[in-house]
Coordinates of C-alpha atoms and ligand atoms in Angstrom, one line a residue:
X595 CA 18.8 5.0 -9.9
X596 CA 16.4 6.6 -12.6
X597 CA 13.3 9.0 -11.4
X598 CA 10.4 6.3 -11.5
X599 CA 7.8 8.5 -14.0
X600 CA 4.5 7.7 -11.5
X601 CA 3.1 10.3 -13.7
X602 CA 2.6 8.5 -16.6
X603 CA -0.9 7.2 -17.2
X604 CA -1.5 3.9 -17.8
X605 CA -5.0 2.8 -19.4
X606 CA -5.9 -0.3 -17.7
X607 CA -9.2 -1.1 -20.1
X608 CA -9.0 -4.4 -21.4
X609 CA -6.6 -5.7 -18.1
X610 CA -10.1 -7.0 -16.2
X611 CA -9.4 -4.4 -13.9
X612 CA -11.2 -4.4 -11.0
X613 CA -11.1 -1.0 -10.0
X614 CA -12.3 0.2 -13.4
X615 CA -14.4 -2.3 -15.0
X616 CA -16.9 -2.9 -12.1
X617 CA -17.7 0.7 -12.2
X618 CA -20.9 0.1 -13.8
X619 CA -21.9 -2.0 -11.7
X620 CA -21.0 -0.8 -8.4
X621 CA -21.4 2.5 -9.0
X622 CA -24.1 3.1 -11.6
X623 CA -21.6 4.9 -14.3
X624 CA -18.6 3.6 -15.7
X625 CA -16.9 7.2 -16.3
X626 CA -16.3 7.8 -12.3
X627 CA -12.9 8.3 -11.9
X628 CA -12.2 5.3 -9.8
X629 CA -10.7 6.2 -6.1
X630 CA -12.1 3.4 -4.5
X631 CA -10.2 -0.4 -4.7
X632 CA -7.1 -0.3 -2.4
X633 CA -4.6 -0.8 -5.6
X634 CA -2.4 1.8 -7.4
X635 CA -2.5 3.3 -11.3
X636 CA 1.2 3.1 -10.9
X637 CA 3.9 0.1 -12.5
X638 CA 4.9 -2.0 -10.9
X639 CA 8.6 -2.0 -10.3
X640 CA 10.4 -2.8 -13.6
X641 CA 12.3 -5.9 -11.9
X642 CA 9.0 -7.0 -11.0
X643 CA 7.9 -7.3 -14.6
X644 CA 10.9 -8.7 -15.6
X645 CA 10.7 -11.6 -13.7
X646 CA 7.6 -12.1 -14.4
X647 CA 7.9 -12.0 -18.2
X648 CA 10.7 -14.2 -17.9
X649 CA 8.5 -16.8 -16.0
X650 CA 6.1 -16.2 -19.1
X651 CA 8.9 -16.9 -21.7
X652 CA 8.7 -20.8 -19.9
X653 CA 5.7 -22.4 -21.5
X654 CA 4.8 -24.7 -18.4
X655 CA 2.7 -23.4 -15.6
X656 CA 2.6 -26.6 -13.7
X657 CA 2.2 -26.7 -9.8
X658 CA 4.9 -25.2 -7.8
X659 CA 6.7 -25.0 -4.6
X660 CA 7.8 -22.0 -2.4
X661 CA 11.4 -21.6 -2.6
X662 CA 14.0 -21.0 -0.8
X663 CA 15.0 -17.5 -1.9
X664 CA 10.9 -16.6 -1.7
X665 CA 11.9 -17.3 2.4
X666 CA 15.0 -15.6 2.2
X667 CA 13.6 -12.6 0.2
X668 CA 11.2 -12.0 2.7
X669 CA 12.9 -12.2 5.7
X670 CA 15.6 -9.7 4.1
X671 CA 13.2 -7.1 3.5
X672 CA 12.0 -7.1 6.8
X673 CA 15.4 -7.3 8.7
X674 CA 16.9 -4.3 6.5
X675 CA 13.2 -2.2 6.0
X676 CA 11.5 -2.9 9.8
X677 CA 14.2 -3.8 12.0
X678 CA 12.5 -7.5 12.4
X679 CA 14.2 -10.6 12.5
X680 CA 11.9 -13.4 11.3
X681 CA 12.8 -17.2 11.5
X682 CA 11.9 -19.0 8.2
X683 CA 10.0 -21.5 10.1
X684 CA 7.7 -18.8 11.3
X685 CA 6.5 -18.0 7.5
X686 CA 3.2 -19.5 6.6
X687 CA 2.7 -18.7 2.5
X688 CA -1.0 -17.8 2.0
X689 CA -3.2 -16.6 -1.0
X690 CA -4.1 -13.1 0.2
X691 CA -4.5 -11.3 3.7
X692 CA -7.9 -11.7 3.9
X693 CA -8.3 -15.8 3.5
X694 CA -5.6 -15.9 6.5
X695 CA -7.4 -13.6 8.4
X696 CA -9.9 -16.1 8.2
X697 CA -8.0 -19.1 8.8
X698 CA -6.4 -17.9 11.4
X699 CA -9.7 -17.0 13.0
X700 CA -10.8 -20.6 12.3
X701 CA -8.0 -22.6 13.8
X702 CA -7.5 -20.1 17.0
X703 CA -10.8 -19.7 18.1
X704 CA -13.8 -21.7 18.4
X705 CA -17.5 -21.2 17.2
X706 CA -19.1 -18.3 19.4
X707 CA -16.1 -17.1 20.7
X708 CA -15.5 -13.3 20.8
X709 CA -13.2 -11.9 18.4
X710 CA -12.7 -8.2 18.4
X711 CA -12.3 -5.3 15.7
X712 CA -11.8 -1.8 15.8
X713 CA -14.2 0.7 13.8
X714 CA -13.5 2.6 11.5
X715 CA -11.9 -0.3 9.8
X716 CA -11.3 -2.4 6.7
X717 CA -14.6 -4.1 6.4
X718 CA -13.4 -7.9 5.6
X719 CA -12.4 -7.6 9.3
X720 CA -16.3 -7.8 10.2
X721 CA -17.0 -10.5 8.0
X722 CA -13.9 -12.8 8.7
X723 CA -15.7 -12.9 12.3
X724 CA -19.2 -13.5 11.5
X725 CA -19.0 -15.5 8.4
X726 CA -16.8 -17.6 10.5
X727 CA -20.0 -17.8 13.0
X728 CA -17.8 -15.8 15.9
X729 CA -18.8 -13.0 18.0
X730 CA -18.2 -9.7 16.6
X731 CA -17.2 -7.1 19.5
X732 CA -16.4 -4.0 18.6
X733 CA -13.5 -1.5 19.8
X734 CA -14.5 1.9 18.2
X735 CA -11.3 4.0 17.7
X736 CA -11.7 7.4 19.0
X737 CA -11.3 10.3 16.5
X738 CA -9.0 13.0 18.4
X739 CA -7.8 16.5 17.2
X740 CA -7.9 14.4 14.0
X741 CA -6.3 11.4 14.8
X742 CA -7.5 7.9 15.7
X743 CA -6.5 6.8 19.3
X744 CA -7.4 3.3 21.1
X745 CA -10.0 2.8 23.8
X746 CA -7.6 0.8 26.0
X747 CA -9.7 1.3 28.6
X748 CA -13.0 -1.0 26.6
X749 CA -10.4 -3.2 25.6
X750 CA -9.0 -4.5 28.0
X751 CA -13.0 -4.9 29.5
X752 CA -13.5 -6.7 26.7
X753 CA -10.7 -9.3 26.8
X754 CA -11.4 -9.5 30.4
X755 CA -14.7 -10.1 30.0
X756 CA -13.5 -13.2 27.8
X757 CA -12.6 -11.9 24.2
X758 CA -10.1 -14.8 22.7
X759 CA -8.8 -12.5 19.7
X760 CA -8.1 -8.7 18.7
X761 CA -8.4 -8.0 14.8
X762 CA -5.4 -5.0 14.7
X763 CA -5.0 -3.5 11.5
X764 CA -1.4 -1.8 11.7
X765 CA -1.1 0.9 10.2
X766 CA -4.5 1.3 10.6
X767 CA -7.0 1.5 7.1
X768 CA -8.8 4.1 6.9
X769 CA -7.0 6.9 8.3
X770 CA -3.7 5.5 8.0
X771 CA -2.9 5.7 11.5
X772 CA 0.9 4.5 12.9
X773 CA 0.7 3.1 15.9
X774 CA 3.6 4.0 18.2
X775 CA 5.8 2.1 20.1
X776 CA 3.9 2.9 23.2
X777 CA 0.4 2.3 21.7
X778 CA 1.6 -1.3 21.0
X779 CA 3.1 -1.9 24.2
X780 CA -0.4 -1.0 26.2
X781 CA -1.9 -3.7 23.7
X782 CA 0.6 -6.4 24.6
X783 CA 0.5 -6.0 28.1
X784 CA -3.4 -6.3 27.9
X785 CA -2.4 -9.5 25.6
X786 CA -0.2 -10.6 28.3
X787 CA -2.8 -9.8 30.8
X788 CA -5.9 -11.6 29.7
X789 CA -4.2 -13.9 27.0
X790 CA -5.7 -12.3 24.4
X791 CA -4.4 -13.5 20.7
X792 CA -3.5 -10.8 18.5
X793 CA -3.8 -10.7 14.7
X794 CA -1.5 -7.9 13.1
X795 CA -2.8 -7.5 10.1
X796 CA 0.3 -5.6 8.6
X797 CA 0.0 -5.5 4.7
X798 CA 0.1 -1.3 5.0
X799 CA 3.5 -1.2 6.7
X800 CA 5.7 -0.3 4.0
X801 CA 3.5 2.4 3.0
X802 CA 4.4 4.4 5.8
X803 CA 5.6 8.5 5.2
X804 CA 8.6 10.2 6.3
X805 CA 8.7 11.3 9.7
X806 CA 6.4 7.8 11.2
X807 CA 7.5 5.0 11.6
X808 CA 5.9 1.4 11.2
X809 CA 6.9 -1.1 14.3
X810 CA 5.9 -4.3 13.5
X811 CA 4.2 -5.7 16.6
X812 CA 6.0 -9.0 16.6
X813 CA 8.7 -7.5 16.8
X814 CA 8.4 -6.4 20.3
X815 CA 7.6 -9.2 22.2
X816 CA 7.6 -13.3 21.9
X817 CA 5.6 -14.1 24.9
X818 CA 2.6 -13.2 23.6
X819 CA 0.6 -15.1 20.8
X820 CA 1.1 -12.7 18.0
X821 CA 0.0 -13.8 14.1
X822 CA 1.2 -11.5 11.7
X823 CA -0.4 -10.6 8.1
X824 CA 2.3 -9.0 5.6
X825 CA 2.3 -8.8 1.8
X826 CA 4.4 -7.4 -0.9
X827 CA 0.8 -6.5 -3.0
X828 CA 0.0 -3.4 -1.7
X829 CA 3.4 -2.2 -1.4
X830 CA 4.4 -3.2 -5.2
X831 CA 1.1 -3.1 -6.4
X832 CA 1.1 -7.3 -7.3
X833 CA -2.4 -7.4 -5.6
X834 CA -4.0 -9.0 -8.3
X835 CA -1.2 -12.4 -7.8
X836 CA -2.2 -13.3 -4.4
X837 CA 0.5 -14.1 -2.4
X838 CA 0.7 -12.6 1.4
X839 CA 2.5 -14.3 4.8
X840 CA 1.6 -15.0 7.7
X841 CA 4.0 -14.4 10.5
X842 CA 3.5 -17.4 13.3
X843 CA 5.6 -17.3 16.5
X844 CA 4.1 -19.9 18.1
X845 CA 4.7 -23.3 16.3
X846 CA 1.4 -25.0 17.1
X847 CA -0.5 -21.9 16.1
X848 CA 1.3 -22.1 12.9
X849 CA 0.2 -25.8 12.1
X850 CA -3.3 -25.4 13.5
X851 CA -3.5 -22.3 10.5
X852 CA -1.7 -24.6 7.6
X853 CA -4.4 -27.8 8.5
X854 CA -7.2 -24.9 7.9
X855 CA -5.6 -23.9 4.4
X856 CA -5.2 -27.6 3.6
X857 CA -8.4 -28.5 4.0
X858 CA -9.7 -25.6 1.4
X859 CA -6.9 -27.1 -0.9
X860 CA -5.5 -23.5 -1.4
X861 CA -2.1 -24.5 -1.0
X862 CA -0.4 -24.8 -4.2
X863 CA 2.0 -22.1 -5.1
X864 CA 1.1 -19.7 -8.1
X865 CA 4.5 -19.7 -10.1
X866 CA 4.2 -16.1 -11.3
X867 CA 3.5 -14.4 -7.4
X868 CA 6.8 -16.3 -6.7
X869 CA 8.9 -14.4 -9.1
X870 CA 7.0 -11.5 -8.2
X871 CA 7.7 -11.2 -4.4
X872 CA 11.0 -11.9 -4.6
X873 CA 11.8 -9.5 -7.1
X874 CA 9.8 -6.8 -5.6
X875 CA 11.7 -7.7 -2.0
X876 CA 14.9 -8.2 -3.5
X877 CA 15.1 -4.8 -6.0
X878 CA 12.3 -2.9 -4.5
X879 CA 13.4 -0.5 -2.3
X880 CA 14.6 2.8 -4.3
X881 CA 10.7 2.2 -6.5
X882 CA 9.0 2.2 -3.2
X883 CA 11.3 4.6 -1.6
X884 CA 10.3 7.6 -5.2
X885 CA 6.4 5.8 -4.3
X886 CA 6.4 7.4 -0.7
X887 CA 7.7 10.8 -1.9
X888 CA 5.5 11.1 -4.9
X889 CA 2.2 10.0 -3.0
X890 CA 3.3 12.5 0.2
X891 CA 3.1 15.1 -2.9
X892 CA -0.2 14.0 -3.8
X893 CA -1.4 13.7 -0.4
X894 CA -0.3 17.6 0.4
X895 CA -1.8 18.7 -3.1
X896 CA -5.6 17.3 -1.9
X897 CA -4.9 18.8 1.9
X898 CA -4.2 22.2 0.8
X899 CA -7.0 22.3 -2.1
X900 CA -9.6 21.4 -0.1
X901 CA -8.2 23.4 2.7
X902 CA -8.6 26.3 -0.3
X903 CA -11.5 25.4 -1.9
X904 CA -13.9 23.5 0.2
X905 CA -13.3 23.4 3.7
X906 CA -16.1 21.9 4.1
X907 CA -14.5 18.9 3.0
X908 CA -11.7 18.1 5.5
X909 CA -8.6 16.2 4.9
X910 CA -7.3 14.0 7.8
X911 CA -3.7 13.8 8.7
X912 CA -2.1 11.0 6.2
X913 CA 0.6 8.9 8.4
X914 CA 0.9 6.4 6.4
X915 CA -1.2 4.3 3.2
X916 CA -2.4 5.7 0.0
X917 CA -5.7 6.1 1.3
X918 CA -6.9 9.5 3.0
X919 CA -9.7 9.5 5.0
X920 CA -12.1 12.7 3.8
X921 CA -14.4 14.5 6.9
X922 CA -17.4 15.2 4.6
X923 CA -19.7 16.1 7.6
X924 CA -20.0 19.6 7.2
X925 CA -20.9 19.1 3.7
X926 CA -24.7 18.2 5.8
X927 CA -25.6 15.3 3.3
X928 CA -26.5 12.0 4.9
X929 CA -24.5 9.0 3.5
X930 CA -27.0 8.2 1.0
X931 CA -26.7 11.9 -0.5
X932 CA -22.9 11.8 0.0
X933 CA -22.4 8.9 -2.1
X934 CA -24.6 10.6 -4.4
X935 CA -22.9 13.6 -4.4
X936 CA -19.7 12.2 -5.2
X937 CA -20.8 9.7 -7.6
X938 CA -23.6 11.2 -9.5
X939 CA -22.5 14.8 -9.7
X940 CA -18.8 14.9 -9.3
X941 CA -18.2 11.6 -11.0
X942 CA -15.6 10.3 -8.5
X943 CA -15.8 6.8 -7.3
X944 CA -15.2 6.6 -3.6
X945 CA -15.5 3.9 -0.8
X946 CA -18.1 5.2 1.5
X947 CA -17.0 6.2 5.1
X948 CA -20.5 3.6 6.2
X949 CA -18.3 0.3 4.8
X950 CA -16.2 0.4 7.2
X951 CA -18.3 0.6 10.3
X952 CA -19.0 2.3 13.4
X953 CA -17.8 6.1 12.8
X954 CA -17.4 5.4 9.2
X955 CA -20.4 7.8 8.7
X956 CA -19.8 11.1 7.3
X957 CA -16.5 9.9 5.7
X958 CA -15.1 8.7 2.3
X959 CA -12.3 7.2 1.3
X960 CA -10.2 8.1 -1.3
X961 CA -7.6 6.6 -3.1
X962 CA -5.0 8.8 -4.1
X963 CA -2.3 6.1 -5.9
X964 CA -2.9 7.7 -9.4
X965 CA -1.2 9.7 -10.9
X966 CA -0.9 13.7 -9.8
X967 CA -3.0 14.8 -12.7
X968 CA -6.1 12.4 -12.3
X969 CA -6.3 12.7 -8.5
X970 CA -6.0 16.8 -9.3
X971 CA -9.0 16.5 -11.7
X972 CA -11.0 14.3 -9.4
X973 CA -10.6 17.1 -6.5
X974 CA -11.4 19.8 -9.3
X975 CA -14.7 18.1 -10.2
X976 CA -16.0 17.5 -7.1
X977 CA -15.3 20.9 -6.0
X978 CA -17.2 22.4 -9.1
X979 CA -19.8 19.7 -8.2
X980 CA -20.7 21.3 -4.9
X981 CA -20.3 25.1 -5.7
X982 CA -23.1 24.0 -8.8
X983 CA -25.1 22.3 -6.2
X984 CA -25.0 25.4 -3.6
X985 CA -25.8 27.5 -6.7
X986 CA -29.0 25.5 -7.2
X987 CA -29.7 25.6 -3.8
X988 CA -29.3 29.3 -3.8
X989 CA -31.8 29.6 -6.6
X990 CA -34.2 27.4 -5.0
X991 CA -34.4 29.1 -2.0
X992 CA -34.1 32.7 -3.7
Ligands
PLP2115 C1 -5.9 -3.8 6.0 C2 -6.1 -4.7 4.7 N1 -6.0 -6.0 4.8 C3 -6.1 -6.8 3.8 C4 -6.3 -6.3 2.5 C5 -6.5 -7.2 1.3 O1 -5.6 -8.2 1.3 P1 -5.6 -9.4 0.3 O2 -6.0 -8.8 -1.0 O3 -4.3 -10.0 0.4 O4 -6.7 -10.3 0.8 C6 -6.5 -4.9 2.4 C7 -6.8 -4.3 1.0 O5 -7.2 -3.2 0.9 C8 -6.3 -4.1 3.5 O6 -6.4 -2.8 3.4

């Protein structure tokens, strides 16, 4: 297999890119360098674009149907990457994680009911509750010696206190948490307990570094209601295609989800995420495998610089995603002044710890799936941003 060059940079001005072109807008400056969107700077696998072009080369685009080897590619992936045995039948195609999250929300649960997330956590979670008009109850993850743990303990109060659903984001974003076997096991038996529905919402697990290891929670028990969210997009970087799965053990839980998408008419197949998935799934692996190693580099470059540099600025432990979670508390500033900091004087675009909830304050989130030399001159700038703004202080004061 050749070495995948992830150092190569790609401009991506004129592509409609999210990530760069609503810089302006979101951030005030459209020369930030853009750490923010979950999506990566890197190619897609070459098979990937292959298949697509040869979709391209056939001038219709008509509507389409999910085939067979879209099924078939999908369960292979997960059998030979996770370990996980999925039944065709159980695959529910959807247009993206977060719709499903809130269809699933929608068909399971009924108006008012409580639905819970865990803070710090990807914010769409939030919304797919209330926007749904469900009760939001949150599970705030505890931050200890660095890493995120579970407050079983408030959980399981909460489920028997009539919660119908728990939001799990697995691995968790931000932070990149894995949770281990036995971590999963203390939230089944709560499950089992007080019948609580789980949501996995799973699109991180291939993502995961050496050393962890990503159990996909269905794949530990079938006698509890368990909805699974997976996706090639984050892993291939085909975001921008829409296509994700849900996982649906239960075969009334599965048609109560399709009705939901059938009634927003959201069901028809985009021909080019087709060719997409399955090529990704199919020919994927050695890409994502060179992926992992070059963004554990990347990761270990920002640790030790800011480790070096600006202490101040500490770099959580990175189990698994491409987005580390940055301790910016020591650097004093409240959020508004952080996102100043960052934006205005360093000229980095970050997501702000605040999006993503309780304990979110104090943080940022950076997006590291560049290549080496951009995420190195990002660090670099914000580092000479701070020792100019202690220098003015300094002078201020003196
Ligand atoms: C945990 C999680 N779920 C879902 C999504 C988005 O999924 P989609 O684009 O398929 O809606 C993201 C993107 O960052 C994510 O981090």
């Amino acid at each position: 297999m050749t070495k995948i060059d992830f150092d190569q940079l790609i401009d991506r001005s004129g592509t409609n890119s999210l990530k760069y072109d609503a810089r302006q807008r979101l951030f005030g400056r459209d020369d930030a360098i853009p750490l923010w969107v979950a999506d990566m700077d890197f190619a897609a696998p070459k098979a990937v674009s292959q298949a697509l072009s040869a979709r391209a080369q056939h001038p219709v685009y008509g509507y389409s149907e999910y085939p067979d080897d879209l099924y078939l590619a999908t369960q292979q992936w997960f059998l030979r990457r996770h370990h996980w045995h999925i039944e065709a039948e159980q695959i529910l195609i959807c247009p993206g994680v977060v719709p499903s999250l809130h269809a699933t929300i929608m068909a399971l649960t009924e108006k008012n009911d409580q639905v819970i997330a865990q803070p710090p956590v990807y914010f769409p979670f939030f919304s797919a509750v209330t926007e749904t008009q469900r009760k939001l109850v949150l599970n705030p993850l505890i931050l200890q010696n660095d890493l995120y743990q579970i407050n079983f303990e408030q959980l399981a109060a909460q489920a028997a206190d009539g919660a119908k659903m728990l939001l799990l984001c697995s691995p968790h974003n931000p932070g990149g948490r894995v949770w281990t076997e036995s971590e999963l096991q203390k939230l089944l038996e709560i499950a089992r307990q007080f019948q609580l529905i789980i949501v996995s919402d799973e699109i991180h697990a291939d993502l995961v570094f050496t050393g962890q290891k990503h159990i996909p929670l269905a794949s530990l028990a079938n006698d509890v209601p368990i909805i699974t969210a997976v996706s090639a997009s984050k892993t291939f970087n085909i975001a921008g295609l829409g296509m994700s799965m849900l996982i649906v053990q239960n075969s009334q839980h599965k048609k109560a989800i399709e009705a939901v998408f059938n009634s927003w008419h959201v069901s028809a197949a985009n021909p080019f995420s087709i060719e997409a998935t399955i090529a990704a799934y199919q020919q994927g692996d050695e890409w994502l495998d060179q992926l992992m190693i070059y963004l554990q580099q990347t990761y270990k470059w920002v640790e030790k610089f800011f480790a070096e540099h600006l202490p101040k600025i500490r770099v959580l432990p990175l189990q698994s995603t491409y987005l580390i979670w940055l301790d910016c508390q020591a650097l004093q500033l409240d959020d508004k002044q952080l996102r100043t900091f960052f934006v205005q004087k360093a000229g980095v675009a970050m997501n702000p710890g605040l999006m993503f909830g309780e304990g979110g304050s104090g943080f940022m989130r950076m997006n590291i799936a560049a290549p080496m030399a951009v995420i190195q001159q990002a660090c670099q700038q914000i580092v000479a941003a701070w020792e100019k703004a202690e220098l003015a202080d300094f002078k201020a004061q003196n």
